[in-house]
């Protein structure tokens, strides 16, 4: 019973956006609403500054700070809200993709002036893969932005999802008056005040209230009535089932920096967003309400301080109750492990906890026993799916600069890639190809190999565009492909073959020449039992 109650209370989600759309600002405002922080600016300081791209140690330092707030929990209207932070810097996109495997829903922030941007599309692709329910917040309505109908069309086309406005803006930019709630007929008048957390809601009892003109001017009242009539004519009523299936995104308008439109967003989120439900393991579906504990590691954070070289594994609980000091089964290592100091994060505080529930993310002390994707259970051999590797975009050969430290280099690169800093592919048995989504990771690897393992390396760029995991039911064709393309074939850490495509064109040709081979952009095609 207690388990059911705790599950129903929980909402675990991430806020995602193209950099600068307002993710950090929105996160902070939600924490203010939830009473988890009391001053604006508390979250800001954890952000990776965009100007610091060349100074990765600075970034690591900032990541170090942000570890305590990587998960921000707070209570609101009787619910436990867990916001999983995702790095804003695009070079850490892989971190973001992995975090998205641990949430039950997302809020996507879009800049009203810029509309859908590159990173917005890529993040949505990851959400679509998992059918993650998405709520869209169109931010910066206090700036001269694009026409809201046009924005909705663009969202539908570029993000391949149906939309349903839940609130509607009354003008925008200099003349922004506020938003009208399409469901309960409330009017929220805009006031540019960054510090307040309350909002001035006026129940006008619907669009026909004659007082509307007094508040927003007659011209804007008429325009709003026109817009609402159009919306009611064009859009179907909001269907929660479609939202939960990841097919329909409810859309809100507001201004995060001015604290405007946040309450509508949060209140609706609480009502419609899913609590932890079920999750697919290779062996079977696991329901959150099952008594035995299950969960998986989706992120590992290493402490770069040479005096405290420990790591924190971020563990997402999928079912059952987690208890401190209890023995659990580490399925990959087939051994019993227990944790005396599991931590949980409330706003910017880190506390040792005695128990945690499905939907929660806890930090586990890791002296090197965890890899991304590792599963803990109470004995059952389960392997959760949905934690794939994504194709890297930059590939470089790792060269050893100090032959006396070969072993250290070998160990170092394996451990760093277990942590998810980068991916490792092996060609011709020994050649090591490191793949990442950002240049910064190469600096991080070089620095850490030197400082943590005493190994020296250099990188030689390769001109590959993407990696594709390959499978085929036609063994002959697969063997033929591997033979003919040996210069562009490498093997991942689980010894699965990967095709390194130089261009989209090369991929197209390969597909035409070998029609029975399947090319997978992520490693998540693996079938039962193939995870090691
Ligand atoms: P991110 O995490 O998605 O990268 O975006 P972030 O919240 O840092 O916001 C990016 C910039 O947009 C910030 O300005 C922020 O103040 C501003 N911003 C956020 N919401 C709104 C909004 O509703 N209206 C307007 N006009 N601006 C908004 P900055 O100059 O980069 O930083 P700061 O010096 O203001 O902190």
Short mmCIF file of N, CA and C in Angstrom, two decimals, residues 189-334:
data_model
loop_
_atom_site.label_atom_id
_atom_site.label_comp_id
_atom_site.label_asym_id
_atom_site.label_seq_id
_atom_site.Cartn_x
_atom_site.Cartn_y
_atom_site.Cartn_z
N UNK A 189 -3.07 38.04 -16.13
CA UNK A 189 -2.54 39.29 -16.70
C UNK A 189 -1.05 39.42 -16.42
N UNK A 190 -0.33 39.84 -17.44
CA UNK A 190 1.12 39.88 -17.36
C UNK A 190 1.63 41.10 -16.59
N UNK A 191 2.59 40.82 -15.77
CA UNK A 191 3.26 41.88 -15.02
C UNK A 191 4.72 41.46 -15.00
N UNK A 192 5.61 42.33 -15.48
CA UNK A 192 7.02 41.92 -15.56
C UNK A 192 7.72 42.07 -14.22
N UNK A 193 7.60 41.05 -13.40
CA UNK A 193 8.29 41.08 -12.11
C UNK A 193 9.00 39.75 -11.93
N UNK A 194 10.30 39.80 -11.87
CA UNK A 194 11.06 38.54 -11.83
C UNK A 194 11.02 37.87 -10.48
N UNK A 195 10.80 38.62 -9.40
CA UNK A 195 10.97 38.02 -8.08
C UNK A 195 9.71 37.38 -7.51
N UNK A 196 8.55 37.87 -7.90
CA UNK A 196 7.33 37.35 -7.26
C UNK A 196 7.08 35.90 -7.68
N UNK A 197 6.40 35.17 -6.83
CA UNK A 197 6.07 33.82 -7.28
C UNK A 197 4.58 33.62 -7.43
N UNK A 198 3.82 34.57 -6.97
CA UNK A 198 2.37 34.46 -7.15
C UNK A 198 2.00 35.02 -8.52
N UNK A 199 0.81 34.72 -8.97
CA UNK A 199 0.37 35.32 -10.21
C UNK A 199 -1.03 35.87 -10.00
N UNK A 200 -1.37 36.85 -10.82
CA UNK A 200 -2.68 37.48 -10.66
C UNK A 200 -3.68 36.78 -11.57
N UNK A 201 -4.36 35.79 -11.03
CA UNK A 201 -5.31 35.06 -11.85
C UNK A 201 -6.70 35.67 -11.68
N UNK A 202 -7.36 35.88 -12.79
CA UNK A 202 -8.70 36.45 -12.72
C UNK A 202 -9.65 35.47 -13.38
N UNK A 203 -10.64 35.04 -12.62
CA UNK A 203 -11.60 34.12 -13.20
C UNK A 203 -12.64 34.94 -13.96
N UNK A 204 -12.50 34.97 -15.28
CA UNK A 204 -13.43 35.81 -16.05
C UNK A 204 -14.59 34.98 -16.58
N UNK A 205 -14.56 33.70 -16.20
CA UNK A 205 -15.70 32.85 -16.55
C UNK A 205 -15.91 32.68 -18.05
N UNK A 206 -14.84 32.79 -18.81
CA UNK A 206 -14.98 32.49 -20.24
C UNK A 206 -14.70 33.68 -21.13
N UNK A 207 -14.58 33.36 -22.37
CA UNK A 207 -14.12 34.31 -23.37
C UNK A 207 -15.13 35.44 -23.64
N UNK A 208 -16.40 35.20 -23.28
CA UNK A 208 -17.42 36.21 -23.60
C UNK A 208 -17.61 37.25 -22.50
N UNK A 209 -16.84 37.14 -21.44
CA UNK A 209 -16.97 38.12 -20.35
C UNK A 209 -16.75 39.53 -20.90
N UNK A 210 -17.74 40.42 -20.73
CA UNK A 210 -17.60 41.77 -21.31
C UNK A 210 -16.46 42.57 -20.69
N UNK A 211 -15.99 42.17 -19.48
CA UNK A 211 -14.91 42.94 -18.82
C UNK A 211 -13.55 42.72 -19.49
N UNK A 212 -13.49 41.70 -20.34
CA UNK A 212 -12.22 41.36 -21.00
C UNK A 212 -11.59 42.59 -21.67
N UNK A 213 -12.42 43.36 -22.36
CA UNK A 213 -11.94 44.55 -23.06
C UNK A 213 -11.30 45.57 -22.13
N UNK A 214 -11.85 45.66 -20.90
CA UNK A 214 -11.29 46.62 -19.94
C UNK A 214 -9.86 46.23 -19.54
N UNK A 215 -9.67 44.94 -19.46
CA UNK A 215 -8.35 44.51 -18.99
C UNK A 215 -7.28 44.50 -20.07
N UNK A 216 -7.67 44.07 -21.24
CA UNK A 216 -6.62 43.88 -22.26
C UNK A 216 -6.78 44.80 -23.48
N UNK A 217 -7.68 45.73 -23.44
CA UNK A 217 -8.12 46.63 -24.51
C UNK A 217 -9.08 45.89 -25.44
N UNK A 218 -9.99 46.67 -26.02
CA UNK A 218 -11.03 46.07 -26.85
C UNK A 218 -10.44 45.34 -28.05
N UNK A 219 -9.41 45.95 -28.65
CA UNK A 219 -8.83 45.35 -29.86
C UNK A 219 -8.25 43.97 -29.55
N UNK A 220 -7.52 43.87 -28.43
CA UNK A 220 -6.92 42.56 -28.09
C UNK A 220 -7.98 41.56 -27.63
N UNK A 221 -9.03 42.06 -27.02
CA UNK A 221 -10.11 41.16 -26.61
C UNK A 221 -10.75 40.55 -27.84
N UNK A 222 -11.00 41.40 -28.86
CA UNK A 222 -11.60 40.89 -30.10
C UNK A 222 -10.69 39.88 -30.78
N UNK A 223 -9.39 40.21 -30.78
CA UNK A 223 -8.41 39.31 -31.43
C UNK A 223 -8.39 37.97 -30.68
N UNK A 224 -8.42 38.03 -29.35
CA UNK A 224 -8.40 36.79 -28.56
C UNK A 224 -9.62 35.94 -28.89
N UNK A 225 -10.79 36.58 -28.97
CA UNK A 225 -12.02 35.83 -29.27
C UNK A 225 -11.91 35.15 -30.64
N UNK A 226 -11.33 35.89 -31.57
CA UNK A 226 -11.13 35.33 -32.92
C UNK A 226 -10.20 34.11 -32.86
N UNK A 227 -9.08 34.30 -32.16
CA UNK A 227 -8.09 33.21 -32.05
C UNK A 227 -8.70 31.98 -31.39
N UNK A 228 -9.45 32.22 -30.30
CA UNK A 228 -10.02 31.08 -29.57
C UNK A 228 -11.02 30.33 -30.45
N UNK A 229 -11.81 31.10 -31.22
CA UNK A 229 -12.77 30.44 -32.11
C UNK A 229 -12.03 29.57 -33.13
N UNK A 230 -10.91 30.10 -33.61
CA UNK A 230 -10.11 29.35 -34.59
C UNK A 230 -9.54 28.07 -33.95
N UNK A 231 -9.01 28.23 -32.72
CA UNK A 231 -8.42 27.08 -32.03
C UNK A 231 -9.47 26.00 -31.83
N UNK A 232 -10.65 26.42 -31.34
CA UNK A 232 -11.70 25.42 -31.09
C UNK A 232 -12.11 24.73 -32.39
N UNK A 233 -12.02 25.46 -33.50
CA UNK A 233 -12.40 24.88 -34.77
C UNK A 233 -11.34 23.92 -35.32
N UNK A 234 -10.08 24.24 -35.07
CA UNK A 234 -8.99 23.48 -35.70
C UNK A 234 -8.52 22.31 -34.83
N UNK A 235 -8.41 22.56 -33.52
CA UNK A 235 -7.82 21.52 -32.66
C UNK A 235 -8.87 20.67 -31.98
N UNK A 236 -8.56 19.39 -31.89
CA UNK A 236 -9.40 18.46 -31.13
C UNK A 236 -9.26 18.82 -29.65
N UNK A 237 -10.26 18.47 -28.81
CA UNK A 237 -10.07 18.69 -27.37
C UNK A 237 -8.85 17.90 -26.88
N UNK A 238 -8.25 18.38 -25.79
CA UNK A 238 -7.05 17.73 -25.28
C UNK A 238 -7.36 16.28 -24.89
N UNK A 239 -6.52 15.37 -25.34
CA UNK A 239 -6.72 13.95 -25.07
C UNK A 239 -5.52 13.45 -24.27
N UNK A 240 -5.75 13.18 -22.99
CA UNK A 240 -4.63 12.80 -22.12
C UNK A 240 -3.97 11.49 -22.56
N UNK A 241 -4.78 10.59 -23.11
CA UNK A 241 -4.24 9.30 -23.56
C UNK A 241 -3.18 9.51 -24.65
N UNK A 242 -3.49 10.40 -25.58
CA UNK A 242 -2.54 10.66 -26.67
C UNK A 242 -1.26 11.30 -26.13
N UNK A 243 -1.44 12.18 -25.13
CA UNK A 243 -0.27 12.80 -24.50
C UNK A 243 0.59 11.73 -23.83
N UNK A 244 -0.05 10.83 -23.09
CA UNK A 244 0.72 9.79 -22.37
C UNK A 244 1.42 8.83 -23.34
N UNK A 245 0.87 8.69 -24.55
CA UNK A 245 1.52 7.83 -25.55
C UNK A 245 2.60 8.58 -26.31
N UNK A 246 2.82 9.85 -25.98
CA UNK A 246 3.87 10.62 -26.65
C UNK A 246 3.46 11.10 -28.03
N UNK A 247 2.15 11.14 -28.30
CA UNK A 247 1.69 11.52 -29.64
C UNK A 247 1.17 12.95 -29.71
N UNK A 248 0.86 13.52 -28.55
CA UNK A 248 0.26 14.85 -28.51
C UNK A 248 0.93 15.67 -27.42
N UNK A 249 1.39 16.89 -27.80
CA UNK A 249 2.05 17.74 -26.81
C UNK A 249 1.17 18.93 -26.44
N UNK A 250 0.73 19.02 -25.17
CA UNK A 250 0.04 20.24 -24.75
C UNK A 250 1.02 21.40 -24.73
N UNK A 251 0.56 22.59 -25.15
CA UNK A 251 1.47 23.73 -25.29
C UNK A 251 1.04 24.88 -24.38
N UNK A 252 2.01 25.46 -23.66
CA UNK A 252 1.78 26.60 -22.78
C UNK A 252 2.62 27.78 -23.26
N UNK A 253 2.15 28.98 -23.02
CA UNK A 253 2.91 30.18 -23.37
C UNK A 253 3.25 30.93 -22.09
N UNK A 254 4.42 31.57 -22.06
CA UNK A 254 4.75 32.35 -20.86
C UNK A 254 6.10 33.01 -20.97
N UNK A 255 6.58 33.45 -19.82
CA UNK A 255 7.88 34.10 -19.76
C UNK A 255 8.55 33.66 -18.46
N UNK A 256 9.51 32.78 -18.61
CA UNK A 256 10.12 32.18 -17.41
C UNK A 256 10.79 33.23 -16.55
N UNK A 257 11.52 34.14 -17.19
CA UNK A 257 12.29 35.09 -16.40
C UNK A 257 11.36 36.00 -15.59
N UNK A 258 10.16 36.22 -16.11
CA UNK A 258 9.19 37.05 -15.40
C UNK A 258 8.23 36.23 -14.55
N UNK A 259 8.51 34.95 -14.43
CA UNK A 259 7.66 34.10 -13.61
C UNK A 259 6.25 34.02 -14.13
N UNK A 260 6.10 34.06 -15.39
CA UNK A 260 4.76 34.19 -15.93
C UNK A 260 4.35 32.98 -16.75
N UNK A 261 3.21 32.41 -16.38
CA UNK A 261 2.73 31.22 -17.09
C UNK A 261 3.26 29.94 -16.47
N UNK A 262 4.00 30.08 -15.37
CA UNK A 262 4.63 28.91 -14.73
C UNK A 262 3.60 28.12 -13.91
N UNK A 263 2.71 28.87 -13.23
CA UNK A 263 1.76 28.16 -12.38
C UNK A 263 0.84 27.26 -13.22
N UNK A 264 0.37 27.80 -14.34
CA UNK A 264 -0.50 26.98 -15.21
C UNK A 264 0.25 25.72 -15.65
N UNK A 265 1.51 25.95 -16.01
CA UNK A 265 2.32 24.84 -16.49
C UNK A 265 2.47 23.79 -15.39
N UNK A 266 2.89 24.23 -14.21
CA UNK A 266 3.16 23.29 -13.12
C UNK A 266 1.88 22.58 -12.66
N UNK A 267 0.79 23.33 -12.54
CA UNK A 267 -0.46 22.72 -12.07
C UNK A 267 -0.97 21.67 -13.07
N UNK A 268 -0.88 21.99 -14.33
CA UNK A 268 -1.33 21.02 -15.34
C UNK A 268 -0.39 19.83 -15.36
N UNK A 269 0.90 20.13 -15.26
CA UNK A 269 1.90 19.05 -15.24
C UNK A 269 1.57 18.04 -14.14
N UNK A 270 1.32 18.56 -12.94
CA UNK A 270 0.99 17.70 -11.80
C UNK A 270 -0.20 16.80 -12.11
N UNK A 271 -1.21 17.40 -12.77
CA UNK A 271 -2.43 16.65 -13.03
C UNK A 271 -2.28 15.62 -14.14
N UNK A 272 -1.54 15.96 -15.19
CA UNK A 272 -1.56 15.04 -16.34
C UNK A 272 -0.30 14.20 -16.52
N UNK A 273 0.83 14.64 -15.96
CA UNK A 273 2.08 13.90 -16.23
C UNK A 273 2.05 12.53 -15.54
N UNK A 274 2.69 11.55 -16.15
CA UNK A 274 2.62 10.19 -15.61
C UNK A 274 3.49 10.02 -14.37
N UNK A 275 3.03 9.17 -13.45
CA UNK A 275 3.91 8.74 -12.37
C UNK A 275 4.64 7.50 -12.88
N UNK A 276 5.66 7.01 -12.16
CA UNK A 276 6.41 5.86 -12.68
C UNK A 276 5.45 4.70 -12.97
N UNK A 277 5.60 4.06 -14.09
CA UNK A 277 4.68 2.97 -14.41
C UNK A 277 5.44 1.69 -14.67
N UNK A 278 5.72 1.37 -15.94
CA UNK A 278 6.44 0.12 -16.16
C UNK A 278 7.64 0.39 -17.04
N UNK A 279 8.55 -0.55 -17.02
CA UNK A 279 9.76 -0.36 -17.80
C UNK A 279 10.18 -1.69 -18.40
N UNK A 280 10.68 -1.59 -19.63
CA UNK A 280 11.02 -2.81 -20.35
C UNK A 280 12.42 -3.30 -19.99
N UNK A 281 12.49 -4.54 -19.57
CA UNK A 281 13.80 -5.18 -19.41
C UNK A 281 13.90 -6.19 -20.55
N UNK A 282 15.12 -6.64 -20.83
CA UNK A 282 15.26 -7.62 -21.92
C UNK A 282 14.40 -8.84 -21.64
N UNK A 283 14.27 -9.19 -20.35
CA UNK A 283 13.59 -10.42 -19.98
C UNK A 283 12.07 -10.28 -19.92
N UNK A 284 11.58 -9.10 -19.45
CA UNK A 284 10.15 -8.92 -19.28
C UNK A 284 9.85 -7.46 -18.94
N UNK A 285 8.55 -7.13 -18.86
CA UNK A 285 8.16 -5.79 -18.42
C UNK A 285 8.19 -5.78 -16.89
N UNK A 286 8.72 -4.70 -16.34
CA UNK A 286 8.77 -4.60 -14.88
C UNK A 286 7.84 -3.46 -14.47
N UNK A 287 6.89 -3.79 -13.60
CA UNK A 287 5.95 -2.77 -13.15
C UNK A 287 6.46 -2.07 -11.90
N UNK A 288 6.27 -0.75 -11.85
CA UNK A 288 6.77 0.02 -10.70
C UNK A 288 6.23 -0.51 -9.39
N UNK A 289 5.04 -1.08 -9.39
CA UNK A 289 4.43 -1.49 -8.13
C UNK A 289 4.85 -2.89 -7.67
N UNK A 290 5.78 -3.52 -8.38
CA UNK A 290 6.29 -4.81 -7.90
C UNK A 290 7.09 -4.57 -6.63
N UNK A 291 6.94 -5.47 -5.65
CA UNK A 291 7.60 -5.27 -4.35
C UNK A 291 9.13 -5.30 -4.42
N UNK A 292 9.72 -6.27 -5.14
CA UNK A 292 11.20 -6.31 -5.13
C UNK A 292 11.81 -5.09 -5.82
N UNK A 293 12.90 -4.63 -5.27
CA UNK A 293 13.57 -3.48 -5.86
C UNK A 293 14.21 -3.83 -7.20
N UNK A 294 14.04 -2.92 -8.19
CA UNK A 294 14.83 -2.99 -9.41
C UNK A 294 15.18 -1.56 -9.81
N UNK A 295 16.24 -1.41 -10.57
CA UNK A 295 16.62 -0.08 -11.04
C UNK A 295 17.90 -0.18 -11.84
N UNK A 296 18.33 0.94 -12.41
CA UNK A 296 19.53 0.90 -13.24
C UNK A 296 20.33 2.19 -13.11
N UNK A 297 21.60 2.10 -13.48
CA UNK A 297 22.50 3.25 -13.44
C UNK A 297 22.47 3.94 -14.80
N UNK A 298 22.19 5.25 -14.81
CA UNK A 298 22.15 5.95 -16.11
C UNK A 298 23.22 7.01 -16.24
N UNK A 299 23.95 7.24 -15.16
CA UNK A 299 24.95 8.29 -15.22
C UNK A 299 25.99 8.02 -14.14
N UNK A 300 27.25 8.28 -14.46
CA UNK A 300 28.30 8.11 -13.46
C UNK A 300 29.07 9.41 -13.41
N UNK A 301 29.24 9.93 -12.24
CA UNK A 301 29.96 11.18 -12.12
C UNK A 301 31.26 10.95 -11.35
N UNK A 302 32.37 11.28 -11.99
CA UNK A 302 33.65 11.07 -11.33
C UNK A 302 34.09 12.35 -10.64
N UNK A 303 34.67 12.18 -9.49
CA UNK A 303 35.21 13.33 -8.78
C UNK A 303 36.63 13.55 -9.26
N UNK A 304 36.91 14.74 -9.77
CA UNK A 304 38.24 14.97 -10.33
C UNK A 304 39.28 15.35 -9.28
N UNK A 305 38.83 15.54 -8.07
CA UNK A 305 39.76 15.89 -7.01
C UNK A 305 40.65 14.68 -6.72
N UNK A 306 41.99 14.82 -6.93
CA UNK A 306 42.86 13.65 -6.76
C UNK A 306 42.83 13.07 -5.34
N UNK A 307 42.40 13.86 -4.35
CA UNK A 307 42.33 13.34 -2.98
C UNK A 307 41.06 12.53 -2.72
N UNK A 308 40.10 12.70 -3.54
CA UNK A 308 38.83 11.96 -3.36
C UNK A 308 38.43 11.37 -4.69
N UNK A 309 39.18 10.36 -5.10
CA UNK A 309 38.91 9.88 -6.45
C UNK A 309 37.78 8.86 -6.46
N UNK A 310 36.63 9.27 -6.02
CA UNK A 310 35.50 8.35 -6.00
C UNK A 310 34.52 8.76 -7.09
N UNK A 311 33.56 7.91 -7.31
CA UNK A 311 32.56 8.23 -8.33
C UNK A 311 31.17 8.08 -7.72
N UNK A 312 30.23 8.80 -8.28
CA UNK A 312 28.85 8.64 -7.85
C UNK A 312 28.07 8.06 -9.01
N UNK A 313 27.40 6.94 -8.75
CA UNK A 313 26.56 6.36 -9.79
C UNK A 313 25.14 6.84 -9.53
N UNK A 314 24.49 7.36 -10.56
CA UNK A 314 23.10 7.81 -10.43
C UNK A 314 22.20 6.63 -10.77
N UNK A 315 21.42 6.23 -9.76
CA UNK A 315 20.62 5.02 -9.87
C UNK A 315 19.14 5.40 -9.88
N UNK A 316 18.46 4.97 -10.93
CA UNK A 316 17.02 5.26 -11.04
C UNK A 316 16.25 4.04 -10.55
N UNK A 317 15.36 4.25 -9.60
CA UNK A 317 14.57 3.13 -9.07
C UNK A 317 13.36 2.90 -9.98
N UNK A 318 13.23 1.66 -10.45
CA UNK A 318 12.12 1.33 -11.35
C UNK A 318 10.97 0.67 -10.61
N UNK A 319 11.28 -0.18 -9.61
CA UNK A 319 10.20 -0.82 -8.84
C UNK A 319 10.68 -1.06 -7.42
N UNK A 320 9.70 -1.24 -6.52
CA UNK A 320 10.02 -1.61 -5.14
C UNK A 320 10.61 -0.47 -4.34
N UNK A 321 11.07 -0.84 -3.16
CA UNK A 321 11.61 0.16 -2.24
C UNK A 321 13.09 -0.08 -2.06
N UNK A 322 13.86 0.97 -2.18
CA UNK A 322 15.30 0.86 -1.96
C UNK A 322 15.58 1.11 -0.48
N UNK A 323 16.43 0.25 0.12
CA UNK A 323 16.77 0.46 1.53
C UNK A 323 18.28 0.51 1.73
N UNK A 324 18.66 1.42 2.58
CA UNK A 324 20.08 1.56 2.93
C UNK A 324 20.56 0.28 3.61
N UNK A 325 21.80 -0.12 3.31
CA UNK A 325 22.44 -1.28 3.96
C UNK A 325 21.85 -2.63 3.60
N UNK A 326 20.92 -2.67 2.68
CA UNK A 326 20.36 -3.96 2.28
C UNK A 326 21.20 -4.49 1.11
N UNK A 327 21.35 -5.80 1.04
CA UNK A 327 22.12 -6.38 -0.06
C UNK A 327 21.27 -6.46 -1.33
N UNK A 328 21.85 -6.04 -2.44
CA UNK A 328 21.17 -6.17 -3.74
C UNK A 328 22.05 -6.94 -4.71
N UNK A 329 21.39 -7.43 -5.76
CA UNK A 329 22.08 -8.27 -6.74
C UNK A 329 22.51 -7.40 -7.94
N UNK A 330 23.81 -7.36 -8.18
CA UNK A 330 24.36 -6.60 -9.31
C UNK A 330 24.38 -7.59 -10.47
N UNK A 331 23.47 -7.43 -11.43
CA UNK A 331 23.27 -8.52 -12.39
C UNK A 331 24.45 -8.74 -13.33
N UNK A 332 25.15 -7.67 -13.72
CA UNK A 332 26.27 -7.88 -14.65
C UNK A 332 27.43 -8.59 -13.95
N UNK A 333 27.71 -8.20 -12.72
CA UNK A 333 28.84 -8.80 -12.01
C UNK A 333 28.45 -10.08 -11.27
N UNK A 334 27.15 -10.34 -11.20
CA UNK A 334 26.63 -11.47 -10.46
C UNK A 334 27.19 -11.50 -9.04
#
